[in-house]
Amino acid sequence: MSKVSVIGIGYVGLVTAVCLADADNKVVCIDKDLNKIEMLRNGNSPIFEPELEELITKNIEKKNLIFKTEIDDESLLSDTIFIAVGTPMIESTGRADLSYVFNVAEELGTRLGSLKGESLKTIVLKSTVPPGTTLKVKKIIESKMNGSINIVFNPEFLREGTAIKDTFYPDRIVFGAESEEPVEKLKTIYKKMVKQENPQFVSASINSAELIKYASNAFLATKISFINEIANLCELIGANVGDVAEGVGLDKRIGKSFLNAGIGYGGSCFPKDTRALDHLAGDHGHVFQLLKAVIDVNNMQKKRFVNKIKKVLDGVEGKRIGVLGLAFKQDTDDVRESIAIDIVDSLAEAGAKVSAHDPLAEKNAKVILSKHKNSIVYCDTPYDAAKKADALIIATEWDSFKKIDLEKIKKSMNKQIIFDGRNMLDAKEAVKLGFDYHSIGGYGN
Ligand code: UGA
């Protein structure tokens, strides 16, 4: 049984820690947020993620998970220490905020320096960071401890909503390191954890591994902005983006995933990582034209959607608008950089009265939309959100919205207008029932 420590128990840190614990490692989890640590000690997950809470409880019982608020002696008994603190976007500049990573490096270095005669530690950085950062982290730790460590950059590719599955069945596991020895050690840990026969490992230089993470997210964001532009063109020429995406995506070189046209990408990763990569290019004197366009298209897409609503409704002031979905995507309560939230914000700003429903994200949305509290009511069901509405918007791709009883909704709405921002509904059925149905990119035509 190996001992492992994980510093930073956010999305990535918690899921990594729990999956490592489930593979029978003794995992020490460290996070400065006492509330979060107390919740976890009681077996409660601070985030919603399918299967996560069950695995937390199970592994606390098995004594494989321990939670702490400080890097103490017990945390330092582990030979392998993961750092998974956040690198959020600095709002004013669009760059990645690396202060949490560097603060942990200083603290960890100082603590490691106080150990006597210990073996060489492997420090694994999982936080998404611009190339060059991992080696800076190494320098900080080594100078504080007055000794040496092995450092590995090991990016994370899990998605919110499918995080446990993604961790147990990864497409690939990437390591950026200066030598083979720490990588071999990590391969052993991962082979024990993943549930695949032959996991795909990729070894690269540290700079390359750091770039693999940004390039992966930027490429997926590019697919989304690309299909959204095709959708915009579909609307002009009278084509159906659903059919186009299927016909294009069946080419194996292109692939079907991430070709769902909509109101744009959100979340804590794509918006932040595309902008950080743009800055990285700029810092090195390179104008990353394509990426700039991807970011612009994403910013425009939600504006086009709101403009479409305003045009069809002849302005939204005083109108009641039902909004289905507030989370940045399905199966999460996360509203960070959620396009749905931006849309509610724009509508409320323009004087609309919003009735919003989300299966999970209401609590988080209320905090972020508090300035509009007099213009928004939160509803327990999609049917309540549609009641007396002058229009209904689908803003998040929750699977459950596909099964909505359109006939029931139709009767309770003031006007039968739907703006399907995620191309979710049965468009033909909606039109047959007499809805004025507006999709993205002529879906349903
Ligand atoms: C993303 C990546 O998919 C993960 O591989 C990565 O590990 C993670 O960022 C990260 O860097 O931590 P995530 O942000 O959880 O994962 O969510 P995605 O499923 O990628 O969705 C991102 C956004 O794109 C959502 O707003 C979603 O609605 C939108 N999207 C996705 C589309 O508009 N169309 C699509 O076809 C797919």
Tab-separated table of C-alpha atoms and ligand atoms in Angstrom:
chain	number	residue	atom	x	y	z
A	1	MET	CA	0.000	0.000	0.000
A	2	SER	CA	1.442	3.409	-1.032
A	3	LYS	CA	1.074	6.628	0.872
A	4	VAL	CA	0.122	9.619	-1.256
A	5	SER	CA	-0.669	13.232	-0.374
A	6	VAL	CA	-2.804	15.642	-2.356
A	7	ILE	CA	-2.633	19.380	-1.705
A	8	GLY	CA	-5.641	21.375	-2.938
A	9	ILE	CA	-8.964	19.571	-2.638
A	10	GLY	CA	-10.921	21.274	-5.411
A	11	TYR	CA	-12.489	19.394	-8.297
A	12	VAL	CA	-9.308	17.820	-9.600
A	13	GLY	CA	-7.640	17.256	-6.211
A	14	LEU	CA	-10.683	15.661	-4.606
A	15	VAL	CA	-11.478	13.314	-7.479
A	16	THR	CA	-7.819	12.300	-7.814
A	17	ALA	CA	-7.528	11.696	-4.073
A	18	VAL	CA	-10.721	9.664	-3.890
A	19	CYS	CA	-9.845	7.480	-6.885
A	20	LEU	CA	-6.330	6.876	-5.521
A	21	ALA	CA	-7.840	5.943	-2.144
A	22	ASP	CA	-10.249	3.562	-3.851
A	23	ALA	CA	-7.213	1.828	-5.360
A	24	ASP	CA	-6.056	1.144	-1.803
A	25	ASN	CA	-3.558	3.932	-1.374
A	26	LYS	CA	-3.472	5.798	1.930
A	27	VAL	CA	-4.287	9.337	0.825
A	28	VAL	CA	-3.776	12.449	2.903
A	29	CYS	CA	-5.871	15.347	1.555
A	30	ILE	CA	-4.840	18.875	2.465
A	31	ASP	CA	-6.870	22.036	1.915
A	32	LYS	CA	-6.844	25.332	3.810
A	33	ASP	CA	-10.649	25.612	3.683
A	34	LEU	CA	-11.752	24.337	7.094
A	35	ASN	CA	-15.455	24.196	6.126
A	36	LYS	CA	-14.672	21.964	3.178
A	37	ILE	CA	-12.428	19.704	5.261
A	38	GLU	CA	-15.102	19.363	7.972
A	39	MET	CA	-17.720	18.455	5.369
A	40	LEU	CA	-15.421	15.834	3.902
A	41	ARG	CA	-14.539	14.398	7.308
A	42	ASN	CA	-18.283	13.862	7.755
A	43	GLY	CA	-18.445	12.023	4.450
A	44	ASN	CA	-20.122	14.863	2.532
A	45	SER	CA	-18.858	16.028	-0.838
A	46	PRO	CA	-18.500	19.805	-1.262
A	47	ILE	CA	-19.244	19.411	-4.988
A	48	PHE	CA	-21.884	17.462	-6.843
A	49	GLU	CA	-20.375	14.704	-8.932
A	50	PRO	CA	-21.967	11.335	-9.714
A	51	GLU	CA	-20.528	8.498	-7.535
A	52	LEU	CA	-18.198	10.833	-5.649
A	53	GLU	CA	-19.903	10.936	-2.263
A	54	GLU	CA	-20.292	7.142	-2.120
A	55	LEU	CA	-16.574	6.740	-2.806
A	56	ILE	CA	-15.675	9.323	-0.144
A	57	THR	CA	-17.740	7.536	2.516
A	58	LYS	CA	-16.455	4.107	1.508
A	59	ASN	CA	-12.814	5.176	1.644
A	60	ILE	CA	-13.126	7.078	4.916
A	61	GLU	CA	-14.506	3.848	6.390
A	62	LYS	CA	-11.599	1.899	4.917
A	63	LYS	CA	-9.297	4.510	6.521
A	64	ASN	CA	-7.798	5.276	3.115
A	65	LEU	CA	-8.746	8.970	3.188
A	66	ILE	CA	-7.603	11.481	5.780
A	67	PHE	CA	-8.387	15.221	5.638
A	68	LYS	CA	-6.200	18.008	6.993
A	69	THR	CA	-5.984	21.790	6.794
A	70	GLU	CA	-2.174	21.975	7.040
A	71	ILE	CA	0.815	20.243	5.478
A	72	ASP	CA	1.856	18.433	8.655
A	73	ASP	CA	4.365	15.643	9.388
A	74	GLU	CA	1.898	12.943	8.391
A	75	SER	CA	1.349	14.555	4.976
A	76	LEU	CA	5.087	14.517	4.421
A	77	LEU	CA	5.404	10.781	5.070
A	78	SER	CA	4.143	10.215	1.513
A	79	ASP	CA	6.793	9.707	-1.151
A	80	THR	CA	4.475	11.166	-3.775
A	81	ILE	CA	2.808	14.519	-3.237
A	82	PHE	CA	0.290	15.881	-5.747
A	83	ILE	CA	-0.373	19.612	-6.027
A	84	ALA	CA	-3.834	20.338	-7.445
A	85	VAL	CA	-4.649	23.880	-6.311
A	86	GLY	CA	-6.635	26.133	-8.639
A	87	THR	CA	-5.202	28.486	-11.249
A	88	PRO	CA	-8.254	30.723	-11.783
A	89	MET	CA	-8.357	33.468	-14.369
A	90	ILE	CA	-7.361	36.938	-13.169
A	91	GLU	CA	-10.483	38.825	-14.237
A	92	SER	CA	-8.693	42.053	-15.209
A	93	THR	CA	-5.968	40.464	-17.343
A	94	GLY	CA	-7.299	37.055	-18.458
A	95	ARG	CA	-4.075	35.414	-17.270
A	96	ALA	CA	-3.821	32.367	-15.003
A	97	ASP	CA	-3.418	33.276	-11.340
A	98	LEU	CA	-0.448	31.184	-10.209
A	99	SER	CA	-0.285	32.549	-6.670
A	100	TYR	CA	-1.919	29.463	-5.083
A	101	VAL	CA	0.576	27.182	-6.809
A	102	PHE	CA	3.567	29.257	-5.750
A	103	ASN	CA	2.297	29.637	-2.164
A	104	VAL	CA	1.949	25.859	-1.856
A	105	ALA	CA	5.449	25.431	-3.309
A	106	GLU	CA	6.899	27.760	-0.665
A	107	GLU	CA	5.070	26.097	2.187
A	108	LEU	CA	5.860	22.605	0.973
A	109	GLY	CA	9.531	23.507	0.462
A	110	THR	CA	9.779	24.946	3.955
A	111	ARG	CA	8.119	21.911	5.489
A	112	LEU	CA	10.252	19.472	3.500
A	113	GLY	CA	13.342	21.394	4.624
A	114	SER	CA	12.517	20.614	8.226
A	115	LEU	CA	12.584	16.843	7.594
A	116	LYS	CA	15.778	15.006	8.467
A	117	GLY	CA	17.264	12.243	6.327
A	118	GLU	CA	14.143	11.671	4.229
A	119	SER	CA	14.083	9.970	0.821
A	120	LEU	CA	13.788	11.873	-2.462
A	121	LYS	CA	10.176	13.049	-2.846
A	122	THR	CA	8.252	13.084	-6.104
A	123	ILE	CA	6.156	16.228	-6.420
A	124	VAL	CA	3.439	15.961	-9.052
A	125	LEU	CA	1.849	19.153	-10.337
A	126	LYS	CA	-1.678	18.614	-11.678
A	127	SER	CA	-2.860	22.238	-11.760
A	128	THR	CA	-3.216	23.660	-15.276
A	129	VAL	CA	-0.238	26.004	-15.655
A	130	PRO	CA	1.546	27.861	-18.466
A	131	PRO	CA	4.785	26.250	-19.703
A	132	GLY	CA	7.700	27.147	-17.475
A	133	THR	CA	5.648	27.077	-14.259
A	134	THR	CA	6.464	23.507	-13.193
A	135	LEU	CA	10.193	24.228	-13.258
A	136	LYS	CA	9.601	27.425	-11.257
A	137	VAL	CA	7.722	25.345	-8.687
A	138	LYS	CA	10.674	22.967	-8.499
A	139	LYS	CA	13.076	25.878	-7.971
A	140	ILE	CA	10.950	27.385	-5.197
A	141	ILE	CA	10.619	24.068	-3.342
A	142	GLU	CA	14.292	23.210	-3.647
A	143	SER	CA	15.487	26.634	-2.559
A	144	LYS	CA	13.156	26.643	0.467
A	145	MET	CA	14.091	23.111	1.526
A	146	ASN	CA	17.725	23.436	0.644
A	147	GLY	CA	17.632	20.051	-1.035
A	148	SER	CA	16.292	18.362	-4.120
A	149	ILE	CA	13.087	16.755	-5.368
A	150	ASN	CA	11.805	15.018	-8.483
A	151	ILE	CA	9.127	17.004	-10.232
A	152	VAL	CA	6.541	15.740	-12.715
A	153	PHE	CA	3.824	17.683	-14.518
A	154	ASN	CA	0.789	15.432	-14.873
A	155	PRO	CA	-2.168	17.287	-16.423
A	156	GLU	CA	-5.772	16.405	-15.701
A	157	PHE	CA	-8.364	15.722	-18.403
A	158	LEU	CA	-11.449	14.878	-16.355
A	159	ARG	CA	-14.754	16.578	-17.134
A	160	GLU	CA	-17.199	17.798	-14.536
A	161	GLY	CA	-20.187	15.502	-14.404
A	162	THR	CA	-18.191	12.454	-15.529
A	163	ALA	CA	-15.117	13.030	-13.369
A	164	ILE	CA	-14.961	9.614	-11.667
A	165	LYS	CA	-15.460	7.730	-14.916
A	166	ASP	CA	-12.887	9.889	-16.707
A	167	THR	CA	-10.355	9.214	-13.932
A	168	PHE	CA	-10.844	5.451	-13.905
A	169	TYR	CA	-10.969	5.226	-17.718
A	170	PRO	CA	-8.673	7.957	-19.044
A	171	ASP	CA	-7.956	8.292	-22.792
A	172	ARG	CA	-4.339	8.953	-21.860
A	173	ILE	CA	-2.122	9.812	-18.904
A	174	VAL	CA	0.507	12.438	-19.647
A	175	PHE	CA	3.763	12.958	-17.772
A	176	GLY	CA	6.230	15.789	-18.232
A	177	ALA	CA	9.470	15.071	-16.416
A	178	GLU	CA	13.237	15.533	-16.460
A	179	SER	CA	14.008	11.847	-15.898
A	180	GLU	CA	12.370	8.426	-16.181
A	181	GLU	CA	12.555	7.344	-12.541
A	182	PRO	CA	9.664	9.414	-11.087
A	183	VAL	CA	7.577	8.650	-14.183
A	184	GLU	CA	7.980	4.897	-13.660
A	185	LYS	CA	6.904	5.336	-10.047
A	186	LEU	CA	3.781	7.217	-11.135
A	187	LYS	CA	2.982	4.653	-13.818
A	188	THR	CA	2.864	1.990	-11.104
A	189	ILE	CA	0.448	4.102	-9.050
A	190	TYR	CA	-1.782	4.799	-12.075
A	191	LYS	CA	-1.769	1.190	-13.333
A	192	LYS	CA	-3.165	0.180	-9.965
A	193	MET	CA	-5.813	2.890	-10.072
A	194	VAL	CA	-7.220	2.845	-13.609
A	195	LYS	CA	-9.675	0.160	-14.600
A	196	GLN	CA	-8.253	-0.414	-18.083
A	197	GLU	CA	-5.941	-3.248	-19.107
A	198	ASN	CA	-3.386	-1.126	-20.893
A	199	PRO	CA	-3.585	2.546	-20.061
A	200	GLN	CA	-2.087	4.856	-22.672
A	201	PHE	CA	0.879	6.699	-21.160
A	202	VAL	CA	2.537	9.677	-22.833
A	203	SER	CA	5.956	10.835	-21.641
A	204	ALA	CA	7.152	14.250	-22.734
A	205	SER	CA	9.332	17.123	-21.638
A	206	ILE	CA	7.828	19.311	-18.929
A	207	ASN	CA	7.167	22.198	-21.350
A	208	SER	CA	5.457	19.869	-23.812
A	209	ALA	CA	3.254	18.303	-21.141
A	210	GLU	CA	2.215	21.740	-19.896
A	211	LEU	CA	1.299	22.671	-23.467
A	212	ILE	CA	-0.567	19.378	-24.065
A	213	LYS	CA	-3.112	20.451	-21.464
A	214	TYR	CA	-3.701	23.928	-22.930
A	215	ALA	CA	-3.683	22.642	-26.506
A	216	SER	CA	-6.262	19.941	-25.662
A	217	ASN	CA	-8.701	22.393	-24.117
A	218	ALA	CA	-8.086	24.990	-26.839
A	219	PHE	CA	-8.710	22.402	-29.556
A	220	LEU	CA	-12.005	21.294	-27.995
A	221	ALA	CA	-13.022	24.940	-27.641
A	222	THR	CA	-12.090	25.393	-31.323
A	223	LYS	CA	-14.413	22.550	-32.334
A	224	ILE	CA	-17.258	24.225	-30.435
A	225	SER	CA	-16.653	27.699	-31.881
A	226	PHE	CA	-16.242	26.192	-35.349
A	227	ILE	CA	-19.567	24.365	-35.240
A	228	ASN	CA	-21.211	27.468	-33.759
A	229	GLU	CA	-20.022	29.487	-36.761
A	230	ILE	CA	-21.330	26.772	-39.084
A	231	ALA	CA	-24.624	27.024	-37.157
A	232	ASN	CA	-24.715	30.760	-37.739
A	233	LEU	CA	-24.204	30.135	-41.430
A	234	CYS	CA	-26.899	27.432	-41.406
A	235	GLU	CA	-29.381	30.000	-40.138
A	236	LEU	CA	-28.556	32.294	-43.055
A	237	ILE	CA	-28.745	29.694	-45.804
A	238	GLY	CA	-31.536	27.545	-44.366
A	239	ALA	CA	-29.565	24.417	-43.405
A	240	ASN	CA	-29.676	22.229	-40.292
A	241	VAL	CA	-26.520	22.234	-38.133
A	242	GLY	CA	-27.530	18.943	-36.500
A	243	ASP	CA	-27.373	17.174	-39.855
A	244	VAL	CA	-24.207	19.016	-40.859
A	245	ALA	CA	-22.451	18.078	-37.594
A	246	GLU	CA	-23.441	14.448	-37.994
A	247	GLY	CA	-22.276	14.296	-41.588
A	248	VAL	CA	-18.996	15.977	-40.715
A	249	GLY	CA	-18.402	14.166	-37.425
A	250	LEU	CA	-18.723	10.676	-38.876
A	251	ASP	CA	-15.371	11.243	-40.541
A	252	LYS	CA	-13.131	9.509	-37.984
A	253	ARG	CA	-10.432	12.123	-38.495
A	254	ILE	CA	-12.867	14.726	-37.202
A	255	GLY	CA	-15.004	12.781	-34.708
A	256	LYS	CA	-18.557	13.442	-33.552
A	257	SER	CA	-17.908	14.756	-30.055
A	258	PHE	CA	-17.822	18.469	-29.208
A	259	LEU	CA	-19.755	19.348	-32.336
A	260	ASN	CA	-22.969	20.276	-30.515
A	261	ALA	CA	-23.803	23.802	-31.584
A	262	GLY	CA	-25.229	26.037	-28.889
A	263	ILE	CA	-24.859	29.288	-27.009
A	264	GLY	CA	-21.131	28.811	-26.432
A	265	TYR	CA	-18.762	27.070	-24.052
A	266	GLY	CA	-18.460	27.992	-20.391
A	267	GLY	CA	-17.112	26.508	-17.172
A	268	SER	CA	-13.969	26.878	-15.143
A	269	CYS	CA	-11.664	25.546	-17.870
A	270	PHE	CA	-12.238	26.469	-21.532
A	271	PRO	CA	-12.759	30.238	-21.070
A	272	LYS	CA	-9.779	30.495	-18.702
A	273	ASP	CA	-7.423	28.173	-20.586
A	274	THR	CA	-8.064	29.641	-24.046
A	275	ARG	CA	-7.313	33.108	-22.719
A	276	ALA	CA	-4.218	31.936	-20.826
A	277	LEU	CA	-2.910	30.251	-23.993
A	278	ASP	CA	-3.562	33.407	-25.987
A	279	HIS	CA	-1.499	35.351	-23.431
A	280	LEU	CA	1.234	32.740	-23.495
A	281	ALA	CA	1.509	33.098	-27.276
A	282	GLY	CA	1.493	36.898	-27.003
A	283	ASP	CA	4.208	36.833	-24.347
A	284	HIS	CA	6.396	34.998	-26.846
A	285	GLY	CA	5.665	37.425	-29.663
A	286	HIS	CA	3.229	35.148	-31.471
A	287	VAL	CA	-0.247	36.292	-32.513
A	288	PHE	CA	-2.397	33.163	-32.170
A	289	GLN	CA	-5.001	34.284	-34.757
A	290	LEU	CA	-7.099	31.122	-34.687
A	291	LEU	CA	-7.417	31.079	-30.905
A	292	LYS	CA	-8.368	34.753	-30.817
A	293	ALA	CA	-11.172	33.981	-33.266
A	294	VAL	CA	-12.325	31.016	-31.147
A	295	ILE	CA	-12.586	33.294	-28.104
A	296	ASP	CA	-14.361	36.050	-30.085
A	297	VAL	CA	-16.869	33.624	-31.588
A	298	ASN	CA	-17.662	32.326	-28.110
A	299	ASN	CA	-18.241	35.825	-26.769
A	300	MET	CA	-20.444	36.705	-29.750
A	301	GLN	CA	-22.519	33.530	-29.641
A	302	LYS	CA	-24.383	34.377	-26.423
A	303	LYS	CA	-24.906	37.968	-27.622
A	304	ARG	CA	-26.433	36.724	-30.884
A	305	PHE	CA	-28.775	34.520	-28.862
A	306	VAL	CA	-29.953	37.364	-26.628
A	307	ASN	CA	-30.360	39.627	-29.673
A	308	LYS	CA	-32.457	36.957	-31.370
A	309	ILE	CA	-34.727	36.766	-28.303
A	310	LYS	CA	-35.066	40.549	-28.164
A	311	LYS	CA	-35.884	40.702	-31.875
A	312	VAL	CA	-38.529	37.968	-31.836
A	313	LEU	CA	-40.170	39.311	-28.660
A	314	ASP	CA	-39.861	42.899	-29.829
A	315	GLY	CA	-37.866	43.755	-26.691
A	316	VAL	CA	-37.869	41.941	-23.362
A	317	GLU	CA	-38.705	44.733	-20.943
A	318	GLY	CA	-41.528	43.666	-18.644
A	319	LYS	CA	-41.784	40.281	-20.365
A	320	ARG	CA	-41.691	37.029	-18.366
A	321	ILE	CA	-39.066	34.633	-19.627
A	322	GLY	CA	-38.703	31.056	-18.431
A	323	VAL	CA	-35.115	29.827	-18.378
A	324	LEU	CA	-34.299	26.126	-18.155
A	325	GLY	CA	-30.738	25.577	-16.978
A	326	LEU	CA	-28.277	27.701	-15.034
A	327	ALA	CA	-25.255	25.369	-14.683
A	328	PHE	CA	-22.464	25.724	-17.256
A	329	LYS	CA	-23.370	22.265	-18.537
A	330	GLN	CA	-25.422	19.229	-17.524
A	331	ASP	CA	-24.811	17.035	-14.449
A	332	THR	CA	-23.101	19.705	-12.381
A	333	ASP	CA	-24.074	22.438	-9.923
A	334	ASP	CA	-21.159	24.553	-11.163
A	335	VAL	CA	-22.084	27.994	-12.516
A	336	ARG	CA	-18.581	29.360	-13.077
A	337	GLU	CA	-18.450	31.199	-16.434
A	338	SER	CA	-21.846	29.696	-17.238
A	339	ILE	CA	-23.324	31.039	-20.469
A	340	ALA	CA	-26.795	30.414	-19.001
A	341	ILE	CA	-25.976	32.833	-16.179
A	342	ASP	CA	-24.690	35.450	-18.671
A	343	ILE	CA	-27.949	35.162	-20.582
A	344	VAL	CA	-30.113	35.535	-17.470
A	345	ASP	CA	-27.957	38.503	-16.480
A	346	SER	CA	-28.447	40.190	-19.899
A	347	LEU	CA	-32.193	39.564	-19.888
A	348	ALA	CA	-32.640	40.862	-16.326
A	349	GLU	CA	-30.452	43.857	-17.191
A	350	ALA	CA	-32.796	44.599	-20.112
A	351	GLY	CA	-35.823	44.563	-17.790
A	352	ALA	CA	-37.144	41.022	-18.271
A	353	LYS	CA	-38.729	39.062	-15.420
A	354	VAL	CA	-37.023	35.672	-15.307
A	355	SER	CA	-38.419	32.376	-13.982
A	356	ALA	CA	-35.451	30.058	-13.764
A	357	HIS	CA	-35.123	26.355	-13.115
A	358	ASP	CA	-32.053	24.160	-12.790
A	359	PRO	CA	-32.011	20.619	-11.352
A	360	LEU	CA	-28.890	21.343	-9.260
A	361	ALA	CA	-27.398	24.799	-9.678
A	362	GLU	CA	-30.048	27.076	-8.152
A	363	LYS	CA	-28.136	27.668	-4.917
A	364	ASN	CA	-24.914	28.658	-6.671
A	365	ALA	CA	-26.783	30.718	-9.269
A	366	LYS	CA	-28.583	32.722	-6.572
A	367	VAL	CA	-25.246	33.926	-5.198
A	368	ILE	CA	-23.877	34.975	-8.565
A	369	LEU	CA	-27.134	36.611	-9.724
A	370	SER	CA	-27.918	38.290	-6.383
A	371	LYS	CA	-27.928	41.781	-7.920
A	372	HIS	CA	-31.001	40.762	-9.936
A	373	LYS	CA	-32.852	39.135	-7.051
A	374	ASN	CA	-35.945	41.279	-7.639
A	375	SER	CA	-36.174	40.247	-11.293
A	376	ILE	CA	-35.643	36.485	-10.907
A	377	VAL	CA	-37.811	33.803	-9.347
A	378	TYR	CA	-36.388	30.305	-8.939
A	379	CYS	CA	-38.687	27.412	-9.742
A	380	ASP	CA	-38.610	23.774	-8.620
A	381	THR	CA	-39.720	22.333	-11.942
A	382	PRO	CA	-39.422	23.278	-15.627
A	383	TYR	CA	-43.221	23.488	-15.707
A	384	ASP	CA	-43.239	26.177	-13.010
A	385	ALA	CA	-40.607	28.115	-14.958
A	386	ALA	CA	-42.766	28.026	-18.091
A	387	LYS	CA	-45.963	29.197	-16.344
A	388	LYS	CA	-47.308	32.459	-17.843
A	389	ALA	CA	-44.008	32.945	-19.703
A	390	ASP	CA	-43.831	34.980	-22.895
A	391	ALA	CA	-40.983	32.732	-24.019
A	392	LEU	CA	-39.048	29.701	-22.784
A	393	ILE	CA	-35.280	29.350	-23.126
A	394	ILE	CA	-33.211	26.163	-22.910
A	395	ALA	CA	-29.806	27.319	-21.673
A	396	THR	CA	-28.155	24.150	-20.315
A	397	GLU	CA	-28.090	20.707	-21.928
A	398	TRP	CA	-29.642	18.770	-19.026
A	399	ASP	CA	-30.814	15.399	-20.371
A	400	SER	CA	-34.065	15.679	-18.397
A	401	PHE	CA	-35.122	18.681	-20.525
A	402	LYS	CA	-35.391	16.364	-23.526
A	403	LYS	CA	-38.291	14.611	-21.832
A	404	ILE	CA	-40.321	17.701	-21.038
A	405	ASP	CA	-44.032	17.405	-21.790
A	406	LEU	CA	-44.344	20.135	-24.434
A	407	GLU	CA	-48.106	19.895	-24.531
A	408	LYS	CA	-48.346	20.628	-20.807
A	409	ILE	CA	-45.908	23.524	-21.161
A	410	LYS	CA	-47.795	24.949	-24.099
A	411	LYS	CA	-51.007	25.261	-22.125
A	412	SER	CA	-49.428	27.114	-19.228
A	413	MET	CA	-47.374	29.626	-21.251
A	414	ASN	CA	-48.583	33.085	-22.067
A	415	LYS	CA	-47.016	32.938	-25.549
A	416	GLN	CA	-45.838	29.733	-27.192
A	417	ILE	CA	-42.283	30.718	-28.072
A	418	ILE	CA	-39.212	28.551	-27.416
A	419	PHE	CA	-35.542	29.464	-27.839
A	420	ASP	CA	-33.659	26.184	-27.678
A	421	GLY	CA	-30.071	27.296	-27.018
A	422	ARG	CA	-28.846	23.694	-26.841
A	423	ASN	CA	-30.809	22.058	-29.660
A	424	MET	CA	-32.285	19.665	-27.118
A	425	LEU	CA	-35.982	19.432	-27.798
A	426	ASP	CA	-37.848	17.449	-30.379
A	427	ALA	CA	-38.040	20.330	-32.831
A	428	LYS	CA	-40.575	18.679	-35.127
A	429	GLU	CA	-42.882	17.928	-32.199
A	430	ALA	CA	-42.560	21.520	-30.953
A	431	VAL	CA	-43.495	22.915	-34.365
A	432	LYS	CA	-46.348	20.420	-34.734
A	433	LEU	CA	-47.751	21.581	-31.400
A	434	GLY	CA	-47.762	25.131	-32.696
A	435	PHE	CA	-44.725	26.524	-30.892
A	436	ASP	CA	-42.770	29.300	-32.513
A	437	TYR	CA	-39.572	27.261	-32.154
A	438	HIS	CA	-36.098	28.849	-32.515
A	439	SER	CA	-33.056	26.601	-32.399
A	440	ILE	CA	-29.373	27.253	-32.998
A	441	GLY	CA	-28.352	26.755	-36.612
A	442	GLY	CA	-31.657	25.668	-38.053
A	443	TYR	CA	-31.705	22.447	-36.031
A	444	GLY	CA	-35.046	20.766	-36.683
A	445	ASN	CA	-35.411	22.274	-40.170
B	1	UGA	C1	-13.114	20.494	-19.897
B	1	UGA	C2	-12.447	19.367	-20.735
B	1	UGA	O1	-13.438	18.701	-21.517
B	1	UGA	C3	-11.735	18.360	-19.820
B	1	UGA	O2	-11.058	17.389	-20.607
B	1	UGA	C4	-10.721	19.120	-18.953
B	1	UGA	O3	-10.068	18.250	-18.047
B	1	UGA	C5	-11.441	20.193	-18.174
B	1	UGA	O4	-12.110	21.099	-19.089
B	1	UGA	C6	-10.408	20.955	-17.361
B	1	UGA	O5	-9.537	21.599	-17.965
B	1	UGA	O6	-10.389	20.804	-16.133
B	1	UGA	P1	-15.375	20.673	-18.452
B	1	UGA	O7	-15.083	22.142	-18.397
B	1	UGA	O8	-15.718	19.947	-17.200
B	1	UGA	O9	-14.118	19.876	-19.102
B	1	UGA	O10	-16.630	20.486	-19.439
B	1	UGA	P2	-16.894	20.080	-20.962
B	1	UGA	O11	-17.729	18.881	-20.985
B	1	UGA	O12	-15.637	20.054	-21.732
B	1	UGA	O13	-17.790	21.331	-21.445
B	1	UGA	C7	-17.277	22.664	-21.507
B	1	UGA	C8	-18.282	23.608	-22.126
B	1	UGA	O14	-18.434	23.351	-23.515
B	1	UGA	C9	-19.696	23.519	-21.541
B	1	UGA	O15	-20.195	24.830	-21.344
B	1	UGA	C10	-20.496	22.798	-22.587
B	1	UGA	O16	-21.856	23.168	-22.583
B	1	UGA	C11	-19.811	23.282	-23.863
B	1	UGA	N1	-19.968	22.349	-25.004
B	1	UGA	C12	-19.405	21.109	-24.971
B	1	UGA	C13	-20.645	22.754	-26.143
B	1	UGA	O17	-21.157	23.902	-26.219
B	1	UGA	N2	-20.750	21.899	-27.207
B	1	UGA	C14	-20.195	20.657	-27.187
B	1	UGA	O18	-20.318	19.929	-28.199
B	1	UGA	C15	-19.512	20.254	-26.040
